[in-house]
Amino acid sequence: MQNQFYRLFSLMLVLSMVLSACGSAATPAAAPEAAESAPAAAEPAAAAPAAESAAPAQEAADSHESPMWTEMVAAGTLPPLDERLPKNPRVVEPLESIGQYGGTMRIPYGGSWSSRLYSFMGNENLVVWTPQWDDIIPNVAESWEVNEDSSEFVFHLREGMRWSDGELFTADDILFWYNDIASNTDINPVIPSWLIIAGEPVVVEKIDDYTVKFSFAAPYGLFLQRLATPDASSMLEYPEHYVKQFHGDYNTENLDELVEAASQPSWVELLQSKTGSRDNNGPGWTNLDLPVLYAWRVTEPPGGNSTRAVLERNPYYWKVDTEGNQLPYVDKLVWDFLDDPNVMMLRTLNGEVEFMNYYANSLQNKAVYFDAMVEGDFRFFDQVRDTANSLMLHLNLNTKNEVLREAFQNKDFRIALSYAINRQEVIDTVFVGQGIPYQGAPKPTSEYYNETLATQYTEYDVDQANQILDGIYPDKNADGIRLLPSGDPLQFDMILDATRFPDWVNVLELVQIYWKAVGVDMNIGGISGDLLEERRKANDYDATANFSDGGLATILNVGPFLSPLGRGSTYAPAWGAWYDLGDGAVEPQEPPDDVKRQHELYDMVKATADLDLQRQYMDEIIDIAIDRFWAIGISLDMGQYGVVKNNLHNVPLSMPESWNYPDPFPTNTSTYWLSQ
């Protein structure tokens, strides 16, 4: 079932790692290219404040568990290790070396804190990706079988595996999630679309305490891949023994009292506040009582006046290294949530963080980091991005503004705006010459690369743009802005999280000039990330700047540029909601026939394990996307980088970056360790 995409991606990733490794022989002073490898040993950075300083480390081989647990076992306050581990724990081979126990890893972040906590440690699914993103491997499930036509999947769970409170994890937890959470219409109006094939939802059966069977009405060629993505994480986030007390079908004694005490309108909101959901800021990160399966558990949640989260190791974590040492190695994670990328960069330059891979890692900043590598005692790692484009401009084809909706749904209008953009100037000015003009399309290394989709309407042609627009909105006001049929000027806001994406603001400032030159007035609407998410979910915007995941994992993520499917389709959120009714709060709208055909084709992609048929259906989806030209791209994404301190080990020289991966979790973050 391995797709050609994964083989191509693996080749690309290995090449990146080889190039990085080759560069390690150079010293930081040699040339900029050497910045992709670790610098020579440097003087230690200044010590962190006492509250954040790392505890003395101990060789893992000295004991098969952290010294902090050894002391508790000796005191009788924690069961021995063999009673905390499953019968067959997952054995993880560290990338470089067996680690040392101890220390605090400091990680700054400027986005949604729940999404970053999740992608660092929360993707503990039945199966997971390999670090190279080239295969599916066991995780919570130690093995599985698939029938001949890929319509039935049987998973064998790890016997004796436990939640972080010590209670056993069994098949009952998965059945509770499916029957009482995912299928409960009070909580979820419809079952998520990834669990539906041929119009029928999956049937989940308990074979025994440690065996679960998933049966579909037709073959499901992408099921194992979906199980490794965030789509499938929710099935392992609802411990039955804990969540039942908040569920209306189970607690018949004091549920009303719990609802009242929590000031919630009903038991549904109470349950969601105790567990969280993908639409409700993550899986219960703020509830310290919620048992989890993660390597670390939250001990100090963010919220209120707190701008950080503290997480400490899970005594019942069910993974060990190749010498039998219980993971994780690092005692504590401290996440600082910073709104200003410049503050994040300064802390990184000063050596005050151990791991940074978002928001302060723009291309413009890389030279600054390079110059400070020795003094800051850090190194780079490459991020091979699934992102297809540096920035996608999404005109909302379903905007509530009827006049703008008519303009945006006119493909010629979108084509004219695309011709009006001087992409090469944007690339040279904002992206320091990195990239080529490109639309939203699979990357050249993807098996789904299509040159027409990637390059159409990327020429900078102001005359052509004006000619098209003159045929649609010929009249202008005194400022040269074209007039809509209503007599109002053609103007709209492009909303984005301006604080966290300064590069995007720089791009939009140029686009604003280009579009105004052809009579279209686009205003840059910089708002907070939380408000941006609220407005997107409510379909309360005219246009937005967005990511374009799916440049490599195209078959798993067609929404950002190929077809309105789910929340990635911010260019047509109501049409996307029509397909995926359980996704977000957008009111669904019935889409045109060709969009329905794309929906039908993607259902056919999911419902076959035949790679040739998958390719045939995907090609037709792409053909429709070429004809429709849903969204406007700027340039081919050329990859990104992260920064890691030199005393943090087992971090690869290169890793994929994608929400479907989701980075850096598959690189086995529980094996990262800190030398002192």
XYZ file of C-alpha atoms in Angstrom:
676
model
C 0.000 0.000 0.000
C 3.003 2.210 -0.003
C 2.440 5.087 -2.406
C 5.030 6.290 -4.890
C 4.904 9.643 -3.098
C 6.515 8.181 0.002
C 9.384 6.712 -2.011
C 10.000 10.048 -3.720
C 9.793 11.916 -0.446
C 12.209 9.524 1.226
C 14.705 9.985 -1.617
C 14.432 13.751 -1.296
C 14.875 13.574 2.466
C 17.872 11.245 2.290
C 19.499 13.556 -0.283
C 18.959 16.496 2.047
C 20.521 14.588 4.938
C 23.510 13.553 2.835
C 24.102 17.130 1.736
C 23.839 18.317 5.326
C 26.237 15.647 6.507
C 28.710 16.555 3.783
C 28.611 20.127 4.974
C 29.543 19.146 8.513
C 33.212 19.092 7.637
C 33.189 22.822 7.053
C 33.608 25.309 9.846
C 30.984 28.006 10.421
C 33.336 30.651 9.074
C 33.926 28.894 5.775
C 30.815 29.713 3.726
C 27.086 30.183 4.165
C 26.420 26.677 2.811
C 28.058 25.238 5.901
C 25.242 26.636 8.012
C 23.238 23.450 7.451
C 25.520 21.479 9.763
C 26.542 21.741 13.354
C 29.349 24.185 14.142
C 32.502 23.222 15.933
C 32.289 22.999 19.695
C 31.759 26.385 21.264
C 31.939 27.864 24.719
C 28.824 27.017 26.741
C 26.069 29.603 26.682
C 25.184 31.486 29.841
C 23.273 29.391 32.339
C 19.496 29.604 32.298
C 17.648 30.968 35.337
C 17.695 28.572 38.250
C 14.021 27.669 37.859
C 14.664 26.480 34.313
C 18.091 24.948 34.726
C 18.530 21.332 33.809
C 18.876 18.740 36.534
C 22.068 16.686 36.573
C 21.796 13.962 33.959
C 22.406 10.274 34.559
C 23.354 7.614 32.055
C 20.231 5.727 31.068
C 22.171 2.474 31.098
C 22.744 2.850 34.862
C 19.077 2.180 35.431
C 16.252 1.254 33.116
C 14.199 4.186 34.334
C 14.692 7.807 35.313
C 16.276 8.318 38.746
C 13.182 10.284 39.786
C 11.070 7.146 39.313
C 13.632 4.897 41.023
C 13.316 7.011 44.155
C 9.516 6.837 44.057
C 9.575 3.069 43.522
C 11.889 2.699 46.509
C 9.549 4.853 48.577
C 6.564 2.724 47.571
C 4.722 5.595 45.875
C 5.100 4.213 42.335
C 4.899 0.611 41.056
C 8.090 -1.017 39.767
C 8.969 -0.463 36.128
C 7.958 -3.958 34.975
C 4.457 -3.270 36.307
C 4.262 0.063 34.491
C 5.391 -1.121 31.063
C 3.280 -3.243 28.706
C 4.155 -6.859 28.047
C 5.649 -5.820 24.722
C 6.689 -2.150 24.892
C 7.527 -0.360 21.689
C 11.304 -0.426 21.220
C 12.682 2.749 19.646
C 16.202 2.901 18.248
C 17.768 6.299 19.007
C 19.148 8.123 15.990
C 22.687 8.643 17.308
C 23.093 7.307 20.821
C 21.488 5.981 23.967
C 20.594 9.054 25.969
C 21.014 10.397 29.454
C 18.125 11.042 31.795
C 17.399 14.542 33.015
C 17.196 18.137 31.931
C 14.676 20.713 30.763
C 14.047 21.420 27.093
C 12.917 24.994 26.381
C 10.842 25.510 23.254
C 9.471 28.874 22.098
C 6.394 29.105 19.942
C 4.198 31.814 18.512
C 1.189 29.939 17.161
C -1.618 27.810 18.540
C -0.030 26.216 21.574
C -2.213 23.107 21.398
C -1.178 22.333 17.821
C 2.523 22.550 18.655
C 2.252 20.452 21.815
C 0.381 17.935 19.730
C 2.913 17.790 16.896
C 5.826 17.467 19.326
C 4.396 14.655 21.486
C 0.700 14.010 20.865
C 0.615 11.902 17.694
C 0.503 8.624 19.646
C -1.738 6.830 17.159
C -2.309 3.138 16.471
C 0.331 3.440 13.752
C 2.823 6.195 12.934
C 5.126 7.293 10.156
C 8.771 6.339 10.004
C 11.143 9.280 10.595
C 11.786 9.404 6.829
C 8.014 9.482 6.056
C 8.385 6.451 3.778
C 6.338 3.805 5.590
C 3.808 3.032 8.332
C 5.078 1.295 11.488
C 3.479 -0.059 14.703
C 2.905 2.250 17.647
C -0.008 1.782 20.070
C -0.891 -1.232 17.936
C 1.974 -3.718 17.971
C 0.754 -5.441 14.801
C -2.155 -5.626 12.369
C -3.663 -7.616 9.525
C -5.468 -6.347 6.434
C -7.791 -8.489 4.313
C -7.258 -8.976 0.600
C -9.336 -6.029 -0.609
C -8.332 -3.614 2.195
C -11.817 -3.353 3.649
C -11.076 -4.960 7.037
C -8.262 -4.023 9.416
C -7.517 -5.913 12.642
C -5.205 -4.260 15.178
C -3.493 -5.956 18.101
C -2.897 -3.572 21.013
C -0.047 -3.758 23.518
C -1.140 -5.890 26.445
C -0.603 -4.142 29.782
C -0.189 -0.671 28.285
C -1.388 2.039 30.695
C -2.693 5.586 30.739
C -0.639 8.167 32.624
C -2.728 7.558 35.786
C -1.810 3.851 35.773
C -5.142 2.514 34.478
C -4.969 -0.086 31.693
C -5.478 0.977 28.095
C -7.650 -1.589 26.267
C -9.910 -2.039 23.277
C -12.752 -0.658 25.422
C -11.161 2.806 25.216
C -11.292 2.719 21.417
C -14.871 1.408 21.405
C -15.861 4.162 23.862
C -14.352 6.779 21.560
C -16.175 5.446 18.508
C -19.561 4.559 19.987
C -19.901 7.298 22.595
C -17.884 10.204 21.196
C -17.452 10.034 17.400
C -20.900 8.469 16.817
C -22.779 10.459 19.462
C -24.838 13.065 17.613
C -24.992 15.326 20.672
C -21.202 15.624 20.530
C -20.586 15.152 16.791
C -23.516 15.837 14.429
C -21.954 13.503 11.861
C -19.172 10.940 11.857
C -15.914 12.399 10.459
C -15.585 11.849 6.722
C -12.307 9.921 7.023
C -14.300 7.131 8.725
C -16.833 6.870 5.896
C -16.394 4.801 2.733
C -19.006 4.240 0.018
C -21.393 6.368 2.049
C -21.234 4.024 5.040
C -19.450 4.658 8.361
C -16.902 2.195 9.644
C -17.967 -0.621 11.944
C -15.656 -0.970 14.948
C -15.673 -4.246 16.881
C -13.908 -5.480 19.980
C -12.491 -8.965 19.361
C -10.968 -9.174 22.836
C -9.409 -6.779 25.348
C -6.428 -6.170 23.085
C -7.824 -6.684 19.583
C -9.963 -4.245 17.559
C -11.439 -4.680 14.087
C -12.362 -1.876 11.652
C -14.677 -2.930 8.816
C -15.613 -0.737 5.844
C -18.326 -1.137 3.209
C -15.697 -0.969 0.441
C -11.899 -1.071 0.119
C -10.123 1.765 1.922
C -6.732 2.224 0.331
C -5.723 5.202 2.488
C -6.867 3.957 5.899
C -3.451 3.089 7.328
C -2.066 6.416 6.124
C -4.995 8.269 7.712
C -4.377 6.421 10.972
C -0.888 7.963 11.108
C -2.194 11.526 10.739
C -3.896 13.895 13.198
C -7.254 12.700 11.852
C -6.947 9.520 13.888
C -5.469 10.867 17.113
C -8.831 11.486 18.752
C -9.525 7.753 19.104
C -6.746 7.608 21.714
C -7.676 10.750 23.650
C -10.774 9.546 25.531
C -9.910 7.224 28.441
C -13.194 5.508 29.192
C -12.657 5.186 32.928
C -12.185 8.950 33.288
C -14.473 10.455 30.633
C -17.569 8.410 31.542
C -18.215 10.615 34.575
C -18.913 13.560 32.235
C -21.046 11.631 29.723
C -24.844 11.876 29.775
C -25.305 8.223 28.802
C -23.330 6.944 31.785
C -23.411 9.289 34.783
C -26.968 9.199 36.084
C -26.108 10.238 39.627
C -24.336 13.591 39.858
C -23.791 14.821 36.294
C -26.095 17.817 36.761
C -24.072 18.845 39.786
C -20.823 18.604 37.801
C -22.300 20.686 34.969
C -23.475 23.362 37.389
C -20.209 23.424 39.318
C -18.276 23.922 36.077
C -20.687 26.661 34.886
C -21.288 24.792 31.632
C -24.609 24.875 29.727
C -24.822 21.088 29.351
C -22.941 17.839 29.837
C -21.686 18.054 26.223
C -19.818 21.304 26.880
C -18.614 19.900 30.199
C -17.205 16.811 28.496
C -15.536 18.914 25.818
C -13.996 21.207 28.420
C -12.552 18.182 30.217
C -11.252 16.402 27.154
C -10.973 18.971 24.402
C -11.393 18.289 20.713
C -9.617 19.143 17.474
C -12.003 22.089 17.048
C -11.712 23.113 20.687
C -8.006 23.899 21.041
C -6.608 20.439 21.351
C -7.002 17.266 23.401
C -7.468 18.513 26.914
C -4.094 20.153 27.413
C -5.512 22.370 30.163
C -7.099 19.582 32.226
C -4.342 18.198 34.424
C -6.559 15.284 35.512
C -7.075 13.895 32.015
C -5.017 10.700 31.601
C -2.890 10.618 28.435
C -0.630 8.242 26.509
C 2.068 10.825 25.790
C 5.725 10.848 26.828
C 5.100 13.991 28.884
C 1.995 15.245 30.672
C 0.992 18.836 31.345
C 1.666 19.972 34.916
C 1.331 23.730 34.363
C -1.159 24.617 31.613
C -1.182 27.873 29.677
C -4.064 30.243 30.094
C -4.987 33.321 32.086
C -1.855 35.317 32.747
C 0.417 32.370 31.997
C 2.328 32.522 28.733
C 3.960 29.146 29.089
C 3.178 25.461 29.571
C 5.230 23.012 31.628
C 5.161 19.284 30.948
C 6.852 16.500 32.924
C 7.643 12.905 32.055
C 4.923 10.251 32.178
C 5.833 7.419 34.607
C 3.708 4.976 32.578
C 5.085 5.803 29.143
C 5.164 2.590 27.144
C 8.271 2.972 24.977
C 11.868 1.942 25.676
C 15.148 2.321 23.828
C 17.164 -0.588 22.419
C 18.804 -1.178 25.816
C 15.478 -1.367 27.622
C 15.587 2.116 29.148
C 12.161 3.676 29.594
C 11.607 6.811 27.549
C 11.553 9.784 27.477
C 15.055 10.865 28.415
C 14.225 14.539 29.054
C 12.538 15.249 32.395
C 10.666 18.415 31.522
C 9.472 20.510 28.578
C 8.881 24.247 28.982
C 6.972 25.957 26.176
C 7.089 29.740 26.039
C 4.316 31.228 23.917
C 5.650 34.410 22.384
C 3.668 36.732 20.149
C 6.734 38.494 18.781
C 9.016 36.504 16.423
C 11.820 38.970 17.186
C 11.731 38.017 20.874
C 11.797 34.374 19.856
C 14.801 35.019 17.626
C 16.684 36.893 20.370
C 16.202 34.041 22.824
C 17.397 31.576 20.225
C 20.442 33.695 19.397
C 21.267 33.899 23.099
C 21.178 30.129 23.452
C 18.119 30.285 25.711
C 16.122 27.645 23.851
C 16.896 24.058 22.938
C 14.577 23.625 19.945
C 12.986 26.182 17.580
C 11.350 25.391 14.258
C 8.507 27.852 13.667
C 7.765 31.564 13.231
C 11.256 32.943 13.872
C 12.901 30.863 11.144
C 12.343 33.091 8.126
C 14.876 33.097 5.284
C 15.848 36.662 6.149
C 16.773 35.546 9.671
C 18.992 32.656 8.609
C 22.084 34.786 7.999
C 21.667 36.325 11.453
C 21.475 32.880 13.049
C 24.457 31.720 11.043
C 26.633 34.537 12.357
C 25.653 33.683 15.946
C 26.003 29.885 15.777
C 29.220 29.586 17.742
C 28.381 32.149 20.409
C 24.834 30.843 20.777
C 26.052 27.215 20.776
C 23.427 25.957 18.330
C 23.152 24.345 14.894
C 20.662 24.151 12.022
C 18.537 21.290 10.782
C 16.683 21.211 7.456
C 12.915 21.022 7.159
C 11.740 19.370 3.939
C 8.325 20.949 3.667
C 5.135 19.416 2.411
C 4.088 23.005 1.702
C 3.639 23.546 -2.034
C 3.821 27.319 -2.113
C 5.421 30.097 -0.121
C 1.985 31.674 0.283
C -1.488 31.001 -1.089
C -3.922 33.864 -1.656
C -7.436 32.568 -1.090
C -10.323 34.719 -2.325
C -13.338 33.350 -0.471
C -15.639 32.019 -3.176
C -18.304 31.577 -0.485
C -17.961 34.998 1.146
C -21.167 36.376 2.645
C -20.638 39.579 0.628
C -22.762 38.765 -2.431
C -21.149 41.362 -4.716
C -17.623 40.215 -3.889
C -18.717 36.586 -4.129
C -19.756 37.187 -7.737
C -16.365 38.750 -8.475
C -14.350 36.064 -6.729
C -16.241 33.200 -8.399
C -15.356 34.643 -11.795
C -12.280 32.655 -12.815
C -11.185 35.409 -15.207
C -11.048 37.826 -12.273
C -8.699 35.494 -10.409
C -6.601 34.998 -13.539
C -6.241 38.759 -13.959
C -5.071 39.188 -10.360
C -2.546 36.408 -10.874
C -1.117 38.076 -13.998
C -0.808 41.349 -12.053
C 1.683 39.900 -9.519
C 5.404 40.407 -10.151
C 6.435 37.107 -8.588
C 10.121 37.407 -9.375
C 10.288 40.716 -7.550
C 8.559 39.128 -4.558
C 11.023 36.221 -4.630
C 14.033 38.533 -4.851
C 12.764 40.996 -2.256
C 11.103 38.829 0.382
C 12.497 35.335 -0.141
C 16.126 36.385 -0.776
C 16.041 34.948 -4.278
C 14.883 31.495 -3.188
C 12.129 30.000 -5.331
C 10.496 30.223 -8.745
C 7.065 31.590 -9.742
C 4.553 28.866 -8.898
C 0.871 28.291 -8.332
C -0.738 25.996 -5.784
C 0.344 22.623 -7.128
C 2.183 19.459 -6.111
C 5.940 19.981 -5.973
C 8.168 18.826 -8.840
C 9.312 15.857 -6.721
C 5.725 14.681 -6.202
C 4.331 11.930 -8.405
C 1.340 14.230 -8.922
C 3.365 17.136 -10.299
C 1.570 18.811 -13.193
C 3.416 21.533 -15.073
C 0.262 23.235 -16.338
C -1.235 23.517 -12.863
C 2.073 24.717 -11.431
C 2.861 27.402 -13.988
C -0.402 28.704 -15.461
C -0.977 32.469 -15.164
C 2.374 33.054 -13.414
C 3.674 35.504 -16.051
C 3.870 39.121 -14.916
C 1.620 40.761 -17.493
C -0.069 43.988 -16.393
C -1.505 44.637 -19.854
C -3.173 41.238 -19.888
C -4.507 41.780 -16.355
C -5.992 45.154 -17.300
C -7.499 43.794 -20.507
C -9.321 41.063 -18.567
C -10.489 43.415 -15.816
C -11.643 46.026 -18.334
C -14.018 43.428 -19.676
C -15.468 42.759 -16.222
C -15.348 46.067 -14.313
C -14.477 48.828 -16.798
C -15.508 51.815 -14.673
C -13.150 53.366 -12.103
C -13.368 56.050 -9.437
C -11.094 59.094 -9.146
C -8.476 56.969 -7.352
C -8.327 54.488 -10.216
C -10.135 51.733 -8.304
C -12.587 49.728 -10.350
C -16.272 50.016 -9.531
C -18.546 47.093 -8.791
C -22.058 46.990 -10.337
C -23.311 48.509 -7.084
C -21.121 51.570 -7.701
C -18.914 50.720 -4.728
C -15.150 50.493 -5.194
C -13.724 46.984 -5.631
C -11.998 46.598 -2.293
C -11.668 43.866 0.311
C -9.567 42.753 3.268
C -7.029 39.926 3.109
C -6.893 38.624 6.706
C -3.912 36.854 8.222
C -1.994 36.476 11.463
C 0.403 39.342 10.795
C 2.420 38.954 13.994
C 3.391 35.367 13.384
C 3.876 35.668 9.624
C 5.931 38.804 8.938
C 7.147 37.343 5.621
C 3.559 37.039 4.471
C 2.901 40.658 5.373
C 5.901 41.671 3.279
C 4.536 39.676 0.342
C 1.072 41.150 0.705
C 2.433 44.692 0.834
C 3.879 44.123 -2.639
C 0.736 42.373 -3.879
C -1.296 45.298 -2.583
C 0.736 47.613 -4.834
C 0.455 45.295 -7.856
C -3.311 44.909 -7.540
C -3.926 48.589 -6.919
C -2.071 49.284 -10.161
C -4.785 47.350 -12.019
C -7.635 48.921 -10.060
C -8.250 46.428 -7.230
C -7.944 47.677 -3.658
C -6.825 44.930 -1.274
C -6.289 45.880 2.372
C -4.047 43.807 4.624
C -6.103 42.726 7.633
C -3.603 41.759 10.300
C -5.403 40.078 13.224
C -4.567 37.690 16.054
C -4.254 33.985 15.368
C -7.225 33.149 17.594
C -9.466 35.695 15.873
C -8.269 34.483 12.479
C -9.317 30.941 13.360
C -12.692 32.120 14.655
C -13.421 34.095 11.505
C -12.366 31.261 9.224
C -14.566 28.795 11.080
C -17.508 31.199 10.858
C -16.894 31.979 7.154
C -16.594 35.614 8.228
C -13.990 36.899 5.765
C -13.565 37.902 2.136
C -10.004 36.712 1.534
C -7.180 35.172 3.517
C -3.542 34.169 3.182
C -2.919 30.525 3.942
C -0.593 27.521 3.870
C -0.561 24.927 1.093
C 0.164 21.541 2.674
C -0.071 18.764 0.129
C 2.847 19.710 -2.054
C 4.309 16.266 -1.362
C 1.604 14.346 0.514
C -0.871 15.410 -2.149
C -3.106 12.375 -1.909
C -3.685 13.047 1.796
C -4.331 16.774 1.496
C -6.093 17.988 -1.623
C -7.951 20.820 0.125
C -5.444 23.709 0.058
C -5.291 23.977 -3.741
C -6.902 21.048 -5.597
C -10.462 20.721 -4.343
C -12.719 22.239 -1.650
C -12.438 19.424 0.887
C -12.525 20.302 4.585
C -10.966 23.142 6.490
C -7.876 23.525 4.296
C -10.129 24.922 1.592
C -10.354 28.468 2.867
C -11.048 29.573 -0.722
C -14.436 27.748 -0.552
C -15.161 26.811 3.075
C -18.912 26.308 2.629
C -18.368 23.906 -0.278
C -15.777 22.099 1.819
C -18.231 21.831 4.709
C -20.774 20.281 2.327
C -18.316 17.418 1.840
C -17.108 17.164 5.429
C -20.146 18.063 7.528
C -18.405 17.345 10.807
C -15.588 19.790 10.221
C -15.907 23.194 11.866
C -18.818 25.594 12.186
C -19.167 26.745 8.565
C -22.706 26.466 7.192
C -22.535 23.996 4.273
C -23.511 25.111 0.770
C -24.169 22.772 -2.131
C -21.286 23.214 -4.604
C -21.319 23.239 -8.419
C -21.302 19.958 -10.326
C -17.577 19.938 -11.057
C -16.823 20.384 -7.347
C -19.195 17.518 -6.609
C -17.273 15.494 -9.170
C -14.019 16.229 -7.339
C -15.648 15.099 -4.097
C -16.836 11.921 -5.798
C -13.382 11.277 -7.250
C -11.678 11.684 -3.886
C -14.106 9.212 -2.349
C -13.030 6.838 -5.123
C -9.370 7.497 -4.298
C -10.034 6.503 -0.702
C -12.085 3.474 -1.678
C -9.402 1.609 -3.598
C -6.062 0.070 -2.770
C -5.141 -0.024 -6.477
C -2.359 2.541 -6.958
C -3.067 2.869 -10.687
C -6.716 3.688 -10.016
C -5.735 6.159 -7.296
C -3.499 7.899 -9.816
C -6.254 7.938 -12.438
C -8.748 9.547 -10.049
C -6.200 12.046 -8.749
C -5.311 13.061 -12.292
C -8.960 13.895 -12.959
C -9.115 15.936 -9.751
C -6.049 17.835 -10.959
C -7.577 18.394 -14.398
C -10.610 20.027 -12.771
C -8.306 22.123 -10.570
C -6.477 23.328 -13.680
C -9.735 24.380 -15.255
C -11.087 26.000 -12.093
C -7.915 27.756 -10.860
C -9.156 27.897 -7.278
C -6.430 29.943 -5.592
C -3.444 32.154 -6.390
C 0.084 31.071 -5.488
C 3.301 33.090 -5.298
C 6.378 30.881 -5.498
C 7.602 27.330 -5.053
C 8.434 26.662 -1.424
C 12.148 25.880 -1.133
C 12.192 24.386 2.334
C 12.840 25.768 5.767
C 15.136 25.240 8.713
C 15.084 24.851 12.453
C 17.567 25.654 15.196
C 18.676 23.255 17.928
C 21.217 23.676 20.739
C 24.353 21.612 20.457
C 23.670 19.815 23.742
C 20.386 18.386 22.419
C 21.003 15.016 20.797
C 19.207 12.559 18.496
C 17.692 15.393 16.452
C 18.094 14.530 12.745
C 19.955 16.782 10.332
C 16.826 16.893 8.221
C 13.157 16.092 8.784
C 9.870 16.412 6.918
C 7.535 19.241 7.832
C 3.784 18.717 7.479
C 0.661 18.675 9.608
C 0.010 15.193 8.215
C 3.467 14.017 9.285
C 3.280 15.815 11.916
C 6.732 17.167 12.659
C 8.821 16.608 14.666
C 7.013 13.760 16.472
C 7.870 10.909 14.048
C 11.573 11.620 14.567
C 11.015 10.092 18.027
C 11.115 13.170 20.219
C 11.047 10.955 23.309
C 14.652 9.948 22.428
C 15.950 13.533 22.330
C 18.348 14.028 25.234
C 20.396 16.779 26.847
C 24.074 16.515 27.700
C 25.285 18.676 30.567
